[in-house]
mmCIF file of C-alpha atoms and ligand atoms in Angstrom:
data_model
loop_
_atom_site.group_PDB
_atom_site.id
_atom_site.type_symbol
_atom_site.label_atom_id
_atom_site.label_comp_id
_atom_site.label_asym_id
_atom_site.label_seq_id
_atom_site.Cartn_x
_atom_site.Cartn_y
_atom_site.Cartn_z
ATOM 1 C CA MET J 1 72.303 134.489 102.627
ATOM 2 C CA THR J 2 75.918 135.648 102.705
ATOM 3 C CA ALA J 3 75.846 137.107 99.173
ATOM 4 C CA PHE J 4 76.238 140.673 100.485
ATOM 5 C CA LEU J 5 79.566 139.749 102.100
ATOM 6 C CA PRO J 6 82.896 140.268 100.346
ATOM 7 C CA GLN J 7 84.053 137.266 98.311
ATOM 8 C CA SER J 8 86.991 136.552 100.627
ATOM 9 C CA ILE J 9 84.711 136.126 103.648
ATOM 10 C CA GLN J 10 82.182 134.063 101.728
ATOM 11 C CA LYS J 11 84.988 131.760 100.649
ATOM 12 C CA LEU J 12 86.261 131.403 104.216
ATOM 13 C CA ILE J 13 82.771 130.588 105.536
ATOM 14 C CA GLU J 14 82.388 128.009 102.791
ATOM 15 C CA GLU J 15 85.715 126.358 103.709
ATOM 16 C CA PHE J 16 84.933 126.327 107.431
ATOM 17 C CA SER J 17 81.550 124.679 106.742
ATOM 18 C CA ARG J 18 83.370 121.716 105.219
ATOM 19 C CA LEU J 19 85.141 120.898 108.497
ATOM 20 C CA PRO J 20 83.710 118.106 110.660
ATOM 21 C CA GLY J 21 81.277 119.369 113.272
ATOM 22 C CA VAL J 22 81.099 122.895 111.868
ATOM 23 C CA GLY J 23 77.672 124.004 110.612
ATOM 24 C CA PRO J 24 76.990 127.158 108.553
ATOM 25 C CA LYS J 25 76.240 129.181 111.702
ATOM 26 C CA SER J 26 79.544 128.255 113.407
ATOM 27 C CA ALA J 27 81.368 128.823 110.136
ATOM 28 C CA GLN J 28 80.077 132.400 110.045
ATOM 29 C CA ARG J 29 80.971 132.920 113.668
ATOM 30 C CA LEU J 30 84.524 131.639 113.101
ATOM 31 C CA ALA J 31 84.978 133.894 110.089
ATOM 32 C CA MET J 32 83.728 136.931 112.013
ATOM 33 C CA HIS J 33 85.983 136.040 114.906
ATOM 34 C CA LEU J 34 89.007 135.975 112.610
ATOM 35 C CA LEU J 35 88.049 139.368 111.174
ATOM 36 C CA ARG J 36 88.460 140.831 114.639
ATOM 37 C CA THR J 37 91.662 138.896 115.437
ATOM 38 C CA PRO J 38 95.060 140.675 115.159
ATOM 39 C CA LYS J 39 96.656 140.096 111.784
ATOM 40 C CA MET J 40 99.672 138.334 113.289
ATOM 41 C CA ARG J 41 97.527 135.653 114.909
ATOM 42 C CA VAL J 42 95.563 135.081 111.722
ATOM 43 C CA GLN J 43 98.811 134.735 109.811
ATOM 44 C CA SER J 44 100.125 132.246 112.332
ATOM 45 C CA LEU J 45 96.923 130.162 111.961
ATOM 46 C CA ALA J 46 97.180 130.339 108.179
ATOM 47 C CA ASP J 47 100.819 129.210 108.332
ATOM 48 C CA ALA J 48 99.943 126.290 110.599
ATOM 49 C CA ILE J 49 97.193 125.144 108.230
ATOM 50 C CA GLY J 50 99.277 125.763 105.133
ATOM 51 C CA GLY J 51 102.253 123.833 106.494
ATOM 52 C CA LEU J 52 100.250 120.898 107.843
ATOM 53 C CA GLN J 53 100.832 118.529 104.971
ATOM 54 C CA ASN J 54 104.126 119.999 103.830
ATOM 55 C CA GLY J 55 107.089 117.942 104.857
ATOM 56 C CA LEU J 56 104.981 115.465 106.810
ATOM 57 C CA ARG J 57 105.570 111.855 105.996
ATOM 58 C CA PHE J 58 105.743 108.453 107.606
ATOM 59 C CA CYS J 59 108.794 107.356 109.587
ATOM 60 C CA ASN J 60 111.057 105.070 107.533
ATOM 61 C CA THR J 61 111.386 102.710 110.464
ATOM 62 C CA CYS J 62 108.099 102.572 112.373
ATOM 63 C CA TRP J 63 105.488 104.277 110.123
ATOM 64 C CA ASN J 64 104.625 106.831 112.775
ATOM 65 C CA ILE J 65 104.099 110.384 111.515
ATOM 66 C CA ALA J 66 107.418 112.171 110.998
ATOM 67 C CA GLU J 67 108.947 115.361 109.720
ATOM 68 C CA GLY J 68 112.101 113.771 108.337
ATOM 69 C CA GLU J 69 113.149 110.220 107.588
ATOM 70 C CA LEU J 70 112.745 109.215 111.218
ATOM 71 C CA CYS J 71 110.025 110.131 113.715
ATOM 72 C CA GLY J 72 110.877 111.769 117.032
ATOM 73 C CA ILE J 73 110.835 108.405 118.802
ATOM 74 C CA CYS J 74 113.037 106.463 116.363
ATOM 75 C CA GLY J 75 115.397 109.429 116.245
ATOM 76 C CA ASP J 76 115.800 109.452 120.030
ATOM 77 C CA PRO J 77 119.024 107.580 120.918
ATOM 78 C CA VAL J 78 117.707 106.753 124.400
ATOM 79 C CA ARG J 79 114.761 104.662 123.184
ATOM 80 C CA LYS J 80 115.351 100.897 123.193
ATOM 81 C CA ARG J 81 115.469 99.642 119.634
ATOM 82 C CA GLU J 82 115.218 96.009 120.656
ATOM 83 C CA GLN J 83 111.767 96.582 122.170
ATOM 84 C CA ILE J 84 109.029 97.187 119.608
ATOM 85 C CA CYS J 85 105.428 97.877 120.544
ATOM 86 C CA VAL J 86 103.135 97.024 117.629
ATOM 87 C CA VAL J 87 100.010 99.214 117.423
ATOM 88 C CA GLU J 88 97.156 99.734 114.981
ATOM 89 C CA ASP J 89 97.501 103.452 114.367
ATOM 90 C CA ILE J 90 99.234 106.683 115.227
ATOM 91 C CA LEU J 91 96.635 107.628 117.852
ATOM 92 C CA ASP J 92 97.712 104.543 119.810
ATOM 93 C CA VAL J 93 101.306 105.786 119.820
ATOM 94 C CA MET J 94 100.085 109.096 121.240
ATOM 95 C CA ALA J 95 98.011 107.304 123.901
ATOM 96 C CA LEU J 96 100.900 105.060 124.998
ATOM 97 C CA GLU J 97 103.369 107.951 124.989
ATOM 98 C CA LYS J 98 101.124 109.862 127.389
ATOM 99 C CA THR J 99 101.680 107.176 130.026
ATOM 100 C CA SER J 100 105.467 107.918 130.033
ATOM 101 C CA GLU J 101 105.732 104.239 130.917
ATOM 102 C CA TYR J 102 107.287 102.953 127.747
ATOM 103 C CA HIS J 103 110.860 103.534 126.590
ATOM 104 C CA GLY J 104 111.039 101.259 123.598
ATOM 105 C CA THR J 105 110.026 101.997 120.010
ATOM 106 C CA TYR J 106 106.823 101.376 118.054
ATOM 107 C CA HIS J 107 105.623 99.886 114.835
ATOM 108 C CA VAL J 108 102.402 101.267 113.367
ATOM 109 C CA LEU J 109 100.467 98.733 111.290
ATOM 110 C CA HIS J 110 98.036 101.309 109.876
ATOM 111 C CA GLY J 111 95.038 99.088 110.435
ATOM 112 C CA VAL J 112 94.072 95.559 111.458
ATOM 113 C CA LEU J 113 93.302 92.387 109.594
ATOM 114 C CA SER J 114 89.663 92.444 108.591
ATOM 115 C CA PRO J 115 88.621 89.982 105.873
ATOM 116 C CA VAL J 116 85.102 91.485 105.850
ATOM 117 C CA ASP J 117 86.557 94.829 104.778
ATOM 118 C CA GLY J 118 89.033 93.184 102.432
ATOM 119 C CA ILE J 119 92.029 94.097 104.586
ATOM 120 C CA GLY J 120 94.702 91.416 104.454
ATOM 121 C CA PRO J 121 98.326 91.352 105.595
ATOM 122 C CA GLU J 122 99.489 93.096 102.375
ATOM 123 C CA GLN J 123 97.500 96.208 103.298
ATOM 124 C CA LEU J 124 99.267 96.524 106.651
ATOM 125 C CA LYS J 125 102.884 97.307 107.514
ATOM 126 C CA ILE J 126 103.549 93.695 108.467
ATOM 127 C CA ASP J 127 106.266 92.928 105.920
ATOM 128 C CA ALA J 128 108.039 96.089 107.009
ATOM 129 C CA LEU J 129 107.896 94.875 110.625
ATOM 130 C CA ILE J 130 109.424 91.497 109.798
ATOM 131 C CA GLN J 131 112.212 93.099 107.745
ATOM 132 C CA ARG J 132 112.864 95.578 110.516
ATOM 133 C CA ILE J 133 113.161 92.866 113.178
ATOM 134 C CA ARG J 134 115.541 90.831 110.992
ATOM 135 C CA GLY J 135 117.752 93.870 110.580
ATOM 136 C CA LEU J 136 117.961 94.673 114.303
ATOM 137 C CA GLU J 137 121.248 94.513 116.096
ATOM 138 C CA GLY J 138 121.424 91.384 118.256
ATOM 139 C CA PHE J 139 118.664 89.603 116.327
ATOM 140 C CA PRO J 140 117.055 87.434 117.583
ATOM 141 C CA GLY J 141 118.587 87.369 121.063
ATOM 142 C CA THR J 142 117.248 90.201 123.185
ATOM 143 C CA ILE J 143 114.348 91.386 121.100
ATOM 144 C CA GLU J 144 110.867 91.821 122.560
ATOM 145 C CA ILE J 145 107.827 92.446 120.402
ATOM 146 C CA ILE J 146 104.861 93.756 122.395
ATOM 147 C CA LEU J 147 101.577 93.188 120.593
ATOM 148 C CA ALA J 148 99.371 96.142 121.519
ATOM 149 C CA THR J 149 96.556 95.857 119.014
ATOM 150 C CA ASN J 150 93.091 96.644 120.410
ATOM 151 C CA PRO J 151 91.226 93.943 122.356
ATOM 152 C CA SER J 152 88.638 93.714 119.572
ATOM 153 C CA LEU J 153 87.979 90.701 117.331
ATOM 154 C CA GLU J 154 90.142 92.203 114.557
ATOM 155 C CA GLY J 155 92.835 93.253 117.038
ATOM 156 C CA GLU J 156 93.055 89.738 118.504
ATOM 157 C CA THR J 157 93.062 88.166 115.044
ATOM 158 C CA THR J 158 95.919 90.445 114.017
ATOM 159 C CA ALA J 159 97.882 89.649 117.190
ATOM 160 C CA MET J 160 97.443 85.896 116.538
ATOM 161 C CA TYR J 161 98.554 86.306 112.947
ATOM 162 C CA LEU J 162 101.662 88.212 114.019
ATOM 163 C CA LEU J 163 102.448 85.610 116.662
ATOM 164 C CA ARG J 164 102.448 82.898 113.998
ATOM 165 C CA LEU J 165 104.946 84.913 111.975
ATOM 166 C CA LEU J 166 107.146 85.887 114.920
ATOM 167 C CA LYS J 167 107.358 82.595 116.816
ATOM 168 C CA PRO J 168 109.665 80.891 114.293
ATOM 169 C CA MET J 169 111.900 83.971 114.380
ATOM 170 C CA ASP J 170 112.869 83.191 117.944
ATOM 171 C CA VAL J 171 112.037 86.604 119.375
ATOM 172 C CA ARG J 172 110.182 87.199 122.627
ATOM 173 C CA VAL J 173 106.509 88.011 121.966
ATOM 174 C CA THR J 174 104.299 89.569 124.632
ATOM 175 C CA ARG J 175 100.723 90.840 124.604
ATOM 176 C CA ILE J 176 99.483 93.778 126.666
ATOM 177 C CA ALA J 177 97.306 92.772 129.629
ATOM 178 C CA ARG J 178 93.565 92.397 129.488
ATOM 179 C CA GLY J 179 92.831 95.337 131.777
ATOM 180 C CA LEU J 180 91.504 97.109 128.718
ATOM 181 C CA PRO J 181 87.775 96.940 128.110
ATOM 182 C CA ALA J 182 87.030 94.172 125.584
ATOM 183 C CA GLY J 183 86.169 95.588 122.178
ATOM 184 C CA GLY J 184 87.539 98.915 123.351
ATOM 185 C CA ASP J 185 89.967 101.227 121.671
ATOM 186 C CA LEU J 186 93.453 101.787 123.052
ATOM 187 C CA ASP J 187 93.306 105.499 122.450
ATOM 188 C CA TYR J 188 90.129 105.831 124.533
ATOM 189 C CA ALA J 189 91.638 104.134 127.595
ATOM 190 C CA ASP J 190 92.829 106.377 130.411
ATOM 191 C CA GLU J 191 96.532 106.611 131.185
ATOM 192 C CA LEU J 192 96.397 104.475 134.333
ATOM 193 C CA THR J 193 94.593 101.636 132.553
ATOM 194 C CA LEU J 194 97.103 101.804 129.710
ATOM 195 C CA SER J 195 100.079 101.837 132.099
ATOM 196 C CA ARG J 196 98.717 98.766 133.850
ATOM 197 C CA ALA J 197 98.049 96.995 130.576
ATOM 198 C CA LEU J 198 101.632 97.668 129.532
ATOM 199 C CA GLN J 199 103.172 96.646 132.867
ATOM 200 C CA GLY J 200 101.015 93.535 133.065
ATOM 201 C CA ARG J 201 101.939 92.283 129.612
ATOM 202 C CA ALA J 202 102.592 88.564 129.431
ATOM 203 C CA GLU J 203 104.230 86.044 127.139
ATOM 204 C CA TYR J 204 101.946 85.432 124.224
ATOM 205 C CA ALA J 205 101.578 81.887 122.983
HETATM 206 ZN ZN1 LIG F 1 109.666 106.025 113.894
#
């Protein structure tokens, strides 16, 4: 149906159609829109897309997304290194950062324990967390590990597993409060709920 169009536009429509939530009709509309957009803006969009995966990597310390060896949070000298908030994924970091309530650092597990899906501790960044804690200045004295996995079955299982590993290390372990809807996702919670969950965190045992 688009065979009469120049190759370059056909190709663009084809690429747009592969994006989530974009049907053939919207793909055509997007392509036509870009045809009418000033060249500079189109170039800027192309650069943003082209550069997306270039130079992006995971933070050496916390496994958040980063441009260099350290993410923006680990690289910030003001953030408290002895306070580590353990989350399931990068979206959770974004959600917690939006509250402006937290001034520590994070550790991104990149998933949760889920035997049904064959996800065990080796698939998560758990070893990296333990090594990181051992290497912290002042270990184990003033260190607080905040377990902020989701209040789902897998999230609770993961928190319990981590507690078993952390307890013998003599660090303080807390769990964010239950204000979050059970089975819910951290990154869907509103900022106020998240702030309260963080403030209301309690010793985990
Ligand atoms: Zn980091």
